[in-house]
């Protein structure tokens, strides 16, 4: 059996006019009336149909004294012709909307901290203005997101840069620092303890970021600076689902971004221990390719992110309380 050629229509020089003719014949049941509907002569319509049938090597219609009826092959071709023309019509609608800045697709990458508060607030604002805008969100570590940005699969990032990254092709706009705190399950014995100090945590079980990560380096250095050996009872992972599950079923501790921790504390899942750490992550910000041209939708989301990042904390908390609890009407893909 001969394998199908997915590009047969290129060799056949298939014309949009031929697709329209197939649909018109199917609707009218007669090539004369179909030709009239397309402002063609009957000989021209017959010629175009014959060229298509000769190319495919099959009859698309059966000729009867009172008209024409599609064959099984014709029914299949007509069905696909209708789908193709419908898709082209939607493509034109999308282009018109894009030119007006009303729709389109925006793909943004984000690390965990802005994905829990800043980015949702910005997306909510944009969706209130432009419900048709499709927004895709990918949450990963900065290194992975930077690779995707350089491959062109993301429009911009909310992430951080370190000395390991080549910034010559990137534009970085700092947004916010990222202090860290110690968290534990709700009701943990240390949660209400007064005068808690770092040496009280050395013997505790910990779930920490993997060795080599920025936060792990600063976590270990925190203990060294206090003249202590870093904890030895450790599980290494950065998977937030595993971290929260293990914290809730044990007395383990974890160090995470203050904004992330506050969100989990608001949900009643974790408690922030009463201990101030001399430790913070590098600031995160907007990262985009220097040679990229932002679409109107991407620019709209960027502007919303900048406004939300510069809004006072009190205003953010008030607005967050006024937001609906669910956003299932929004076309947001979290990956």
Short mmCIF file of C-alpha atoms in Angstrom, two decimals:
data_model
loop_
_atom_site.label_atom_id
_atom_site.label_comp_id
_atom_site.label_asym_id
_atom_site.label_seq_id
_atom_site.Cartn_x
_atom_site.Cartn_y
_atom_site.Cartn_z
CA UNK A 1 0.00 0.00 0.00
CA UNK A 2 1.39 3.40 -0.97
CA UNK A 3 2.04 5.69 1.98
CA UNK A 4 -0.08 8.89 1.92
CA UNK A 5 1.69 12.06 0.90
CA UNK A 6 0.88 14.73 3.50
CA UNK A 7 1.83 17.48 1.03
CA UNK A 8 -0.11 16.19 -1.97
CA UNK A 9 -1.96 19.48 -2.26
CA UNK A 10 1.30 21.25 -3.05
CA UNK A 11 1.94 18.97 -6.02
CA UNK A 12 -1.68 19.31 -7.07
CA UNK A 13 -1.50 23.10 -6.72
CA UNK A 14 -4.80 22.92 -4.88
CA UNK A 15 -6.69 26.21 -5.08
CA UNK A 16 -8.99 27.72 -2.51
CA UNK A 17 -11.38 28.23 -5.40
CA UNK A 18 -11.59 24.46 -5.86
CA UNK A 19 -12.49 23.97 -2.20
CA UNK A 20 -15.21 26.58 -2.53
CA UNK A 21 -16.46 24.84 -5.66
CA UNK A 22 -16.74 21.47 -3.89
CA UNK A 23 -18.84 23.03 -1.13
CA UNK A 24 -20.98 24.98 -3.60
CA UNK A 25 -21.75 21.84 -5.66
CA UNK A 26 -22.63 19.96 -2.48
CA UNK A 27 -24.95 22.77 -1.39
CA UNK A 28 -26.55 23.35 -4.80
CA UNK A 29 -26.54 19.77 -6.11
CA UNK A 30 -25.82 21.17 -9.55
CA UNK A 31 -22.62 22.49 -11.13
CA UNK A 32 -24.42 25.25 -13.02
CA UNK A 33 -25.95 26.76 -9.89
CA UNK A 34 -22.63 26.25 -8.04
CA UNK A 35 -20.77 28.14 -10.78
CA UNK A 36 -23.29 30.97 -10.67
CA UNK A 37 -22.89 31.23 -6.86
CA UNK A 38 -19.13 31.62 -7.35
CA UNK A 39 -19.48 34.00 -10.29
CA UNK A 40 -17.86 31.47 -12.64
CA UNK A 41 -18.87 30.03 -15.97
CA UNK A 42 -19.96 26.42 -16.05
CA UNK A 43 -17.06 25.36 -18.33
CA UNK A 44 -14.55 26.96 -15.90
CA UNK A 45 -16.16 25.18 -12.96
CA UNK A 46 -16.19 21.85 -14.80
CA UNK A 47 -12.51 22.28 -15.70
CA UNK A 48 -11.46 22.97 -12.10
CA UNK A 49 -13.41 19.98 -10.81
CA UNK A 50 -11.91 17.69 -13.48
CA UNK A 51 -8.37 18.86 -12.64
CA UNK A 52 -8.92 17.99 -8.99
CA UNK A 53 -10.46 14.60 -9.76
CA UNK A 54 -7.65 13.75 -12.20
CA UNK A 55 -5.06 14.66 -9.58
CA UNK A 56 -6.70 12.49 -6.92
CA UNK A 57 -7.47 9.69 -9.38
CA UNK A 58 -11.04 9.31 -8.17
CA UNK A 59 -14.52 10.67 -8.91
CA UNK A 60 -15.72 13.16 -6.33
CA UNK A 61 -19.29 13.35 -7.65
CA UNK A 62 -21.72 11.08 -9.43
CA UNK A 63 -23.45 12.73 -12.37
CA UNK A 64 -27.21 12.22 -12.59
CA UNK A 65 -29.78 13.65 -15.02
CA UNK A 66 -31.10 15.95 -12.31
CA UNK A 67 -27.85 16.93 -10.70
CA UNK A 68 -24.73 15.72 -8.89
CA UNK A 69 -24.22 13.79 -5.64
CA UNK A 70 -20.89 13.34 -3.84
CA UNK A 71 -19.26 9.93 -3.83
CA UNK A 72 -17.80 8.51 -0.62
CA UNK A 73 -14.52 10.20 -1.64
CA UNK A 74 -16.33 13.43 -2.38
CA UNK A 75 -18.02 13.42 1.03
CA UNK A 76 -14.63 13.11 2.72
CA UNK A 77 -13.08 15.85 0.60
CA UNK A 78 -16.04 18.18 1.14
CA UNK A 79 -15.89 17.66 4.89
CA UNK A 80 -12.21 18.57 5.00
CA UNK A 81 -12.75 21.49 2.64
CA UNK A 82 -15.31 22.95 5.01
CA UNK A 83 -12.92 22.53 7.95
CA UNK A 84 -10.02 24.11 6.04
CA UNK A 85 -12.03 27.15 4.99
CA UNK A 86 -13.44 27.52 8.49
CA UNK A 87 -9.90 27.44 9.91
CA UNK A 88 -8.77 30.09 7.43
CA UNK A 89 -11.70 32.27 8.43
CA UNK A 90 -10.71 31.98 12.11
CA UNK A 91 -7.09 32.76 11.20
CA UNK A 92 -8.23 36.02 9.61
CA UNK A 93 -10.30 36.87 12.68
CA UNK A 94 -7.25 36.23 14.90
CA UNK A 95 -5.05 38.46 12.75
CA UNK A 96 -7.58 41.29 12.84
CA UNK A 97 -7.84 40.93 16.62
CA UNK A 98 -4.06 40.79 17.03
CA UNK A 99 -3.65 43.96 14.97
CA UNK A 100 -6.08 45.64 17.34
CA UNK A 101 -4.27 44.19 20.37
CA UNK A 102 -7.41 42.37 21.46
CA UNK A 103 -6.34 38.74 21.40
CA UNK A 104 -3.51 36.36 20.68
CA UNK A 105 -1.21 34.16 22.75
CA UNK A 106 1.29 35.15 25.45
CA UNK A 107 3.64 32.57 26.96
CA UNK A 108 5.46 33.55 30.15
CA UNK A 109 7.84 31.60 32.36
CA UNK A 110 7.99 32.18 36.10
CA UNK A 111 9.79 30.97 39.20
CA UNK A 112 7.65 30.06 42.20
CA UNK A 113 7.58 33.35 44.14
CA UNK A 114 5.99 35.66 41.53
CA UNK A 115 3.76 32.78 40.37
CA UNK A 116 1.94 32.73 43.72
CA UNK A 117 0.96 36.37 43.97
CA UNK A 118 2.43 38.92 41.56
CA UNK A 119 1.72 37.06 38.32
CA UNK A 120 -1.84 35.97 39.24
CA UNK A 121 -2.72 39.57 40.13
CA UNK A 122 -1.34 40.83 36.83
CA UNK A 123 -3.09 38.13 34.81
CA UNK A 124 -6.37 38.87 36.57
CA UNK A 125 -6.09 42.55 35.66
CA UNK A 126 -5.29 41.79 32.01
CA UNK A 127 -8.09 39.24 31.70
CA UNK A 128 -10.58 41.79 33.01
CA UNK A 129 -9.56 44.06 30.13
CA UNK A 130 -9.00 41.48 27.39
CA UNK A 131 -10.78 38.17 28.07
CA UNK A 132 -9.81 36.85 24.61
CA UNK A 133 -6.08 36.97 25.34
CA UNK A 134 -4.72 33.45 25.84
CA UNK A 135 -2.01 33.27 28.50
CA UNK A 136 0.28 30.30 28.99
CA UNK A 137 2.36 30.05 32.18
CA UNK A 138 5.28 27.68 32.74
CA UNK A 139 6.70 27.42 36.27
CA UNK A 140 10.28 26.18 36.52
CA UNK A 141 13.69 27.08 37.91
CA UNK A 142 15.42 30.09 36.37
CA UNK A 143 18.00 28.05 34.44
CA UNK A 144 15.37 25.94 32.68
CA UNK A 145 13.24 28.98 31.89
CA UNK A 146 16.22 30.82 30.41
CA UNK A 147 16.86 27.92 28.04
CA UNK A 148 13.25 28.02 26.89
CA UNK A 149 13.43 31.79 26.42
CA UNK A 150 16.52 31.41 24.26
CA UNK A 151 14.76 28.72 22.20
CA UNK A 152 11.97 31.20 21.56
CA UNK A 153 9.18 29.22 23.25
CA UNK A 154 8.53 31.92 25.88
CA UNK A 155 7.87 35.63 25.38
CA UNK A 156 9.46 36.72 28.66
CA UNK A 157 10.29 35.49 32.16
CA UNK A 158 9.80 36.38 35.79
CA UNK A 159 13.03 34.87 37.08
CA UNK A 160 16.49 35.71 38.35
CA UNK A 161 19.91 36.04 36.75
CA UNK A 162 23.18 34.92 38.29
CA UNK A 163 26.81 35.29 37.28
CA UNK A 164 26.52 32.02 35.36
CA UNK A 165 24.26 33.55 32.72
CA UNK A 166 25.40 35.39 29.61
CA UNK A 167 23.44 38.63 29.76
CA UNK A 168 24.61 40.10 26.45
CA UNK A 169 21.49 38.87 24.63
CA UNK A 170 19.11 39.52 27.52
CA UNK A 171 17.34 42.53 29.00
CA UNK A 172 16.83 42.33 32.77
CA UNK A 173 14.48 44.56 34.77
CA UNK A 174 14.66 44.01 38.53
CA UNK A 175 11.34 43.82 40.36
CA UNK A 176 11.73 42.61 43.96
CA UNK A 177 14.12 41.01 46.48
CA UNK A 178 13.27 37.60 47.92
CA UNK A 179 13.85 37.10 51.69
CA UNK A 180 13.52 33.54 53.01
CA UNK A 181 11.98 32.08 56.17
CA UNK A 182 11.81 28.74 57.98
CA UNK A 183 8.50 26.88 57.69
CA UNK A 184 6.97 23.82 59.35
CA UNK A 185 3.61 22.09 59.55
CA UNK A 186 0.78 23.87 61.33
CA UNK A 187 1.02 23.12 65.05
CA UNK A 188 4.73 22.24 64.95
CA UNK A 189 6.31 22.28 68.47
CA UNK A 190 8.68 25.10 67.41
CA UNK A 191 5.96 27.29 65.88
CA UNK A 192 5.04 29.02 69.13
CA UNK A 193 8.41 28.87 70.84
CA UNK A 194 9.79 32.20 72.05
CA UNK A 195 13.46 33.07 71.75
CA UNK A 196 13.98 30.59 68.93
CA UNK A 197 17.58 30.61 67.64
CA UNK A 198 19.44 28.99 64.79
CA UNK A 199 21.22 26.49 67.05
CA UNK A 200 17.79 25.11 68.05
CA UNK A 201 17.30 23.91 64.45
CA UNK A 202 20.56 22.03 63.84
CA UNK A 203 19.28 18.65 65.05
CA UNK A 204 15.89 18.97 63.34
CA UNK A 205 15.08 17.04 60.16
CA UNK A 206 15.16 19.30 57.10
CA UNK A 207 13.91 19.34 53.53
CA UNK A 208 16.35 21.54 51.64
CA UNK A 209 17.07 22.65 48.07
CA UNK A 210 19.49 20.37 46.17
CA UNK A 211 23.26 20.88 46.58
CA UNK A 212 24.61 23.41 44.10
CA UNK A 213 21.51 25.60 44.13
CA UNK A 214 21.81 29.22 45.24
CA UNK A 215 19.45 28.78 48.17
CA UNK A 216 21.23 25.63 49.40
CA UNK A 217 24.58 27.43 49.34
CA UNK A 218 23.17 30.30 51.37
CA UNK A 219 21.38 27.91 53.74
CA UNK A 220 24.63 26.11 54.54
CA UNK A 221 26.52 29.39 54.82
CA UNK A 222 23.94 30.66 57.32
CA UNK A 223 24.97 27.93 59.78
CA UNK A 224 28.70 28.31 59.07
CA UNK A 225 28.45 32.05 59.79
CA UNK A 226 26.93 31.20 63.19
CA UNK A 227 29.77 28.77 63.96
CA UNK A 228 27.52 25.74 63.47
CA UNK A 229 27.64 22.69 61.23
CA UNK A 230 24.72 22.58 58.77
CA UNK A 231 21.99 20.02 59.62
CA UNK A 232 22.75 16.41 58.71
CA UNK A 233 19.20 14.98 58.66
CA UNK A 234 18.28 16.23 55.19
CA UNK A 235 16.09 15.37 52.19
CA UNK A 236 17.20 17.21 49.05
CA UNK A 237 14.41 18.39 46.75
CA UNK A 238 12.94 21.51 45.22
CA UNK A 239 9.59 19.93 44.29
CA UNK A 240 7.04 22.05 46.16
CA UNK A 241 4.33 19.35 46.11
CA UNK A 242 6.65 16.85 47.80
CA UNK A 243 7.93 19.49 50.23
CA UNK A 244 4.48 20.53 51.46
CA UNK A 245 3.32 16.91 51.75
CA UNK A 246 6.38 15.85 53.77
CA UNK A 247 6.15 18.91 56.02
CA UNK A 248 2.52 18.19 56.85
CA UNK A 249 3.18 14.55 57.82
CA UNK A 250 6.36 15.10 59.85
CA UNK A 251 8.24 17.55 62.08
CA UNK A 252 10.64 18.43 59.25
CA UNK A 253 11.57 22.05 58.50
CA UNK A 254 12.09 23.84 55.23
CA UNK A 255 13.49 27.18 54.13
CA UNK A 256 11.58 28.95 51.38
CA UNK A 257 10.73 32.36 49.96
CA UNK A 258 8.84 34.57 52.38
CA UNK A 259 6.12 35.35 49.83
CA UNK A 260 5.60 31.65 49.07
CA UNK A 261 5.53 30.81 52.78
CA UNK A 262 2.99 33.53 53.54
CA UNK A 263 0.69 32.16 50.87
CA UNK A 264 0.81 28.66 52.36
CA UNK A 265 0.32 30.09 55.85
CA UNK A 266 -2.78 31.98 54.66
CA UNK A 267 -4.15 28.69 53.37
CA UNK A 268 -3.54 27.07 56.76
CA UNK A 269 -1.05 24.55 55.36
CA UNK A 270 2.20 25.73 56.97
CA UNK A 271 3.48 27.96 59.77
CA UNK A 272 6.37 30.41 59.57
CA UNK A 273 8.69 29.91 62.54
CA UNK A 274 9.47 33.02 64.65
CA UNK A 275 13.09 33.28 63.53
CA UNK A 276 14.58 36.05 61.43
CA UNK A 277 17.18 34.74 58.99
CA UNK A 278 20.10 36.72 57.64
CA UNK A 279 19.51 35.09 54.28
CA UNK A 280 17.79 36.03 51.06
CA UNK A 281 17.64 35.03 47.42
CA UNK A 282 18.88 37.24 44.62
CA UNK A 283 16.17 39.64 43.37
CA UNK A 284 13.96 38.40 40.57
CA UNK A 285 12.79 40.45 37.64
CA UNK A 286 11.52 40.57 34.06
CA UNK A 287 13.85 38.89 31.59
CA UNK A 288 13.41 39.05 27.82
CA UNK A 289 15.51 38.64 24.73
CA UNK A 290 17.19 41.81 23.56
CA UNK A 291 16.21 41.17 19.94
CA UNK A 292 12.59 40.21 20.67
CA UNK A 293 9.59 42.29 19.62
CA UNK A 294 6.77 42.02 22.12
CA UNK A 295 3.27 41.40 20.82
CA UNK A 296 0.52 43.81 21.99
CA UNK A 297 -0.75 41.13 24.39
CA UNK A 298 2.72 40.52 25.86
CA UNK A 299 3.23 44.27 26.33
CA UNK A 300 -0.13 44.49 28.08
CA UNK A 301 0.84 41.74 30.53
CA UNK A 302 4.27 43.30 31.11
CA UNK A 303 2.68 46.63 31.99
CA UNK A 304 0.29 44.93 34.42
CA UNK A 305 3.21 43.10 36.10
CA UNK A 306 5.14 46.37 36.53
CA UNK A 307 2.09 48.09 38.06
CA UNK A 308 1.42 45.23 40.47
CA UNK A 309 5.09 45.01 41.48
CA UNK A 310 5.19 48.72 42.32
CA UNK A 311 1.84 48.77 44.17
CA UNK A 312 2.04 49.24 47.97
CA UNK A 313 1.76 46.03 50.01
CA UNK A 314 -1.40 47.23 51.80
CA UNK A 315 -3.11 47.88 48.48
CA UNK A 316 -2.10 44.44 47.21
CA UNK A 317 -3.57 42.72 50.28
CA UNK A 318 -6.83 44.70 50.01
CA UNK A 319 -7.22 43.94 46.31
CA UNK A 320 -6.39 40.27 46.86
CA UNK A 321 -9.27 40.00 49.33
CA UNK A 322 -11.63 41.52 46.75
CA UNK A 323 -10.62 39.10 43.98
CA UNK A 324 -12.86 36.11 43.29
CA UNK A 325 -11.66 32.85 44.80
CA UNK A 326 -11.56 31.00 41.47
CA UNK A 327 -10.56 31.97 37.97
CA UNK A 328 -11.77 28.97 36.02
CA UNK A 329 -13.21 31.20 33.30
CA UNK A 330 -9.75 32.37 32.42
CA UNK A 331 -7.84 30.53 29.71
CA UNK A 332 -4.60 30.14 31.69
CA UNK A 333 -2.41 27.08 31.14
CA UNK A 334 -0.14 26.21 34.02
CA UNK A 335 2.71 23.89 32.97
#
